[in-house]
XYZ file of C-alpha atoms in Angstrom:
250
model
C -30.920 -1.570 -58.094
C -28.920 1.470 -57.864
C -27.834 2.283 -61.360
C -24.638 3.527 -60.097
C -23.709 0.478 -58.471
C -24.912 -2.116 -61.548
C -23.296 -0.242 -64.375
C -20.634 -2.551 -65.494
C -18.335 0.044 -66.812
C -18.173 1.730 -63.332
C -17.828 -1.814 -61.661
C -14.911 -2.564 -64.144
C -13.071 0.832 -63.381
C -13.745 0.480 -59.643
C -11.458 -2.802 -59.706
C -8.696 -0.059 -60.131
C -9.965 2.749 -57.774
C -12.918 3.915 -55.880
C -14.615 6.281 -58.051
C -16.316 9.585 -56.460
C -19.899 10.117 -56.761
C -19.612 12.626 -59.438
C -17.256 10.693 -61.592
C -19.678 7.667 -61.176
C -22.664 10.086 -62.390
C -20.486 11.542 -65.040
C -19.700 7.855 -66.415
C -23.621 6.681 -65.887
C -24.713 9.709 -68.107
C -21.907 9.021 -70.641
C -22.880 5.478 -70.789
C -26.729 6.326 -71.282
C -26.113 8.570 -74.290
C -25.506 7.328 -77.882
C -26.469 3.865 -77.120
C -26.830 1.739 -79.986
C -27.651 -2.161 -80.250
C -26.545 -4.699 -82.779
C -27.559 -8.397 -83.212
C -24.927 -11.069 -83.419
C -22.570 -11.481 -85.958
C -22.585 -8.004 -86.750
C -19.623 -5.295 -86.765
C -19.440 -2.506 -84.225
C -16.288 -1.251 -86.123
C -14.503 -2.778 -89.428
C -10.635 -3.056 -90.156
C -10.154 0.145 -92.315
C -12.951 2.190 -90.527
C -11.758 5.877 -89.517
C -12.431 5.364 -85.742
C -14.735 8.463 -84.364
C -16.156 7.227 -81.042
C -15.117 5.346 -77.951
C -17.333 2.465 -77.760
C -18.272 0.818 -74.492
C -20.077 -2.684 -74.284
C -22.906 -2.443 -71.747
C -24.341 -5.919 -72.277
C -23.862 -8.818 -74.432
C -20.609 -10.434 -75.737
C -18.276 -8.633 -78.528
C -14.787 -9.671 -79.861
C -11.846 -8.194 -81.679
C -10.838 -10.265 -84.749
C -8.678 -10.433 -87.843
C -9.446 -12.067 -90.995
C -7.208 -13.484 -93.381
C -7.529 -13.239 -97.023
C -9.004 -16.750 -97.726
C -11.920 -15.825 -95.153
C -10.051 -17.571 -91.829
C -10.788 -15.824 -88.627
C -8.701 -15.294 -85.365
C -10.601 -13.759 -82.507
C -7.696 -11.779 -80.685
C -9.947 -11.184 -77.606
C -12.927 -11.064 -76.121
C -15.048 -7.852 -75.170
C -17.350 -8.171 -72.462
C -19.883 -6.004 -70.398
C -17.799 -2.898 -69.095
C -15.315 -3.072 -71.539
C -14.089 -0.508 -73.509
C -13.937 -1.617 -77.365
C -10.539 0.175 -77.799
C -9.494 3.160 -75.144
C -7.195 4.786 -77.062
C -8.373 4.060 -80.664
C -8.581 7.865 -81.404
C -4.618 7.667 -82.306
C -5.275 5.532 -85.296
C -5.881 6.763 -88.531
C -7.676 3.749 -89.277
C -8.748 0.481 -87.395
C -6.267 -2.544 -88.067
C -8.841 -4.941 -86.365
C -12.562 -5.124 -86.457
C -14.751 -5.671 -83.490
C -17.700 -7.718 -84.014
C -20.606 -9.092 -82.051
C -20.780 -12.258 -80.549
C -24.351 -12.320 -79.274
C -26.903 -9.301 -79.340
C -24.903 -6.012 -77.881
C -26.067 -3.021 -76.584
C -23.181 -0.546 -76.310
C -22.530 3.433 -75.837
C -20.786 5.488 -78.277
C -18.687 8.410 -76.744
C -17.389 11.019 -78.892
C -13.692 11.760 -78.865
C -14.422 15.168 -77.663
C -16.719 13.965 -74.587
C -13.886 11.359 -73.648
C -11.013 14.233 -73.901
C -13.233 16.553 -71.791
C -13.565 13.757 -68.878
C -10.409 12.693 -68.690
C -8.972 16.284 -68.581
C -11.322 17.373 -65.895
C -11.210 14.355 -63.783
C -7.234 12.901 -63.326
C -8.500 9.797 -61.436
C -10.842 8.809 -64.373
C -7.499 9.404 -66.941
C -5.627 7.070 -64.580
C -8.526 4.514 -64.752
C -8.726 4.358 -68.422
C -5.058 3.979 -68.729
C -5.398 1.050 -66.187
C -8.072 -0.592 -68.579
C -5.785 -0.243 -71.564
C -2.684 -1.854 -69.674
C -4.865 -4.588 -68.596
C -5.940 -5.116 -72.170
C -2.528 -5.413 -73.165
C -2.011 -7.783 -70.560
C -4.373 -10.009 -71.477
C -3.331 -10.051 -74.947
C -0.119 -11.383 -73.748
C -1.633 -14.075 -71.537
C -3.648 -15.037 -74.815
C -0.274 -15.306 -76.597
C 1.378 -17.464 -74.060
C -1.524 -19.672 -74.531
C -1.396 -19.772 -78.185
C 2.461 -20.628 -78.077
C 2.824 -22.689 -74.913
C -0.519 -24.391 -73.529
C -1.789 -27.428 -74.625
C -5.517 -27.336 -75.496
C -6.867 -28.186 -71.983
C -4.731 -25.835 -70.600
C -5.589 -23.095 -72.943
C -9.553 -24.072 -72.888
C -9.207 -24.064 -68.776
C -7.391 -20.654 -68.806
C -9.942 -19.109 -71.109
C -12.617 -20.074 -68.661
C -11.113 -18.750 -65.735
C -10.563 -15.643 -67.166
C -13.925 -15.346 -68.428
C -15.224 -16.094 -65.206
C -13.233 -13.750 -63.482
C -13.544 -10.874 -65.621
C -17.445 -11.310 -65.515
C -17.400 -11.705 -61.590
C -15.844 -8.399 -61.320
C -18.939 -6.736 -62.855
C -21.655 -8.551 -61.269
C -22.113 -10.975 -64.081
C -22.012 -14.293 -62.439
C -24.061 -16.072 -60.183
C -22.431 -18.396 -57.317
C -19.948 -20.447 -59.443
C -21.740 -20.135 -62.758
C -21.442 -17.673 -65.528
C -22.971 -17.075 -69.216
C -21.002 -18.527 -72.077
C -22.282 -17.766 -75.150
C -19.372 -18.815 -77.395
C -20.066 -21.570 -79.941
C -17.667 -24.130 -80.420
C -16.608 -22.611 -83.418
C -16.002 -19.331 -81.707
C -13.718 -21.081 -79.324
C -11.792 -22.402 -82.010
C -11.079 -19.366 -83.591
C -10.296 -17.754 -80.140
C -7.773 -20.447 -79.278
C -6.158 -21.765 -82.442
C -7.725 -25.281 -82.476
C -9.938 -27.299 -84.578
C -13.749 -27.439 -83.935
C -13.294 -31.196 -83.505
C -10.453 -30.558 -80.867
C -12.525 -28.125 -79.073
C -15.088 -30.541 -78.804
C -12.880 -33.019 -77.661
C -11.393 -31.086 -74.880
C -14.685 -29.813 -73.586
C -15.507 -33.547 -73.287
C -12.283 -33.864 -71.499
C -13.136 -31.071 -69.070
C -16.249 -32.616 -68.107
C -14.955 -35.886 -67.458
C -12.565 -34.677 -65.257
C -15.460 -32.644 -63.074
C -13.781 -29.180 -63.936
C -16.559 -28.062 -65.547
C -20.553 -28.261 -65.970
C -21.788 -26.646 -69.408
C -25.197 -26.561 -69.921
C -26.389 -24.831 -72.773
C -25.044 -21.169 -72.378
C -24.404 -21.773 -68.577
C -20.907 -22.521 -67.441
C -20.482 -23.689 -63.925
C -17.180 -24.351 -62.499
C -17.379 -26.649 -59.384
C -14.061 -25.837 -57.860
C -12.259 -22.753 -59.417
C -8.846 -23.674 -57.849
C -8.936 -27.012 -59.625
C -9.651 -25.319 -62.707
C -7.157 -22.889 -62.156
C -4.257 -25.616 -61.363
C -5.317 -27.399 -64.599
C -4.805 -24.423 -66.706
C -1.727 -23.288 -64.541
C -3.914 -20.209 -64.164
C -2.255 -16.963 -62.433
C -4.627 -14.091 -62.277
C -2.298 -11.657 -61.600
C -2.398 -10.433 -65.249
C -5.830 -9.115 -64.504
C -4.699 -6.672 -62.031
C -7.694 -7.191 -59.888
C -6.388 -5.971 -56.785
C -7.231 -2.134 -56.572
C -3.664 -1.166 -57.590
C -5.236 2.352 -57.671
C -6.378 2.403 -54.100
C -3.840 5.330 -53.541
C -6.317 7.468 -55.941
C -9.514 6.510 -54.185
C -12.044 9.130 -53.466
C -12.977 9.885 -50.375
C -16.939 10.273 -51.138
């Protein structure tokens, strides 16, 4: 497969605007330099660290999280293939949260200077990076709504709809199935539920035939039905090429 067509970062940004061949080549080269790998349950960057690079997840799943003093963890958001760990992290003196791996993760580290050069010389990339940051903020707002207002079944169904659509946008789904490597403990940390409640809710979704979960594979037989159960509106993901007026001609 064409590397430019399969690079998850390129696929992610082209949900906003069509990039030029030169811009895609630039991103592809950037994503192939400074490549690092980390096993599951490791930290890409820790709270308190001074951020020096922009990290891009190329494969695997990571998450942003906070730890309380007594060891309890809250997963703040999921970082999937094609995602920047934090696109504007350089403005921070130190990290106020950690980014950890949920699975084996391959990621690229872009030095600050490289990012600044890319965005200065290519305004379309600058706009795409800004779109990505705004989508992340929108996802954070939606997670806040889930924690505050959605009951457990809606909360879990909503998360599964979001994961599926985000993965589909970067070519990580097969038909109506996708990878779901989150453990029940991880789901609990993300949704503010106990592990027992997560297990019970999964069984309820299965009984309603809204999901099929076998090992690490999630299948959604009817995405519209799951969206209805979740009261899911995908508008916050901004997947309709809002930057089409910036599209490259080549």
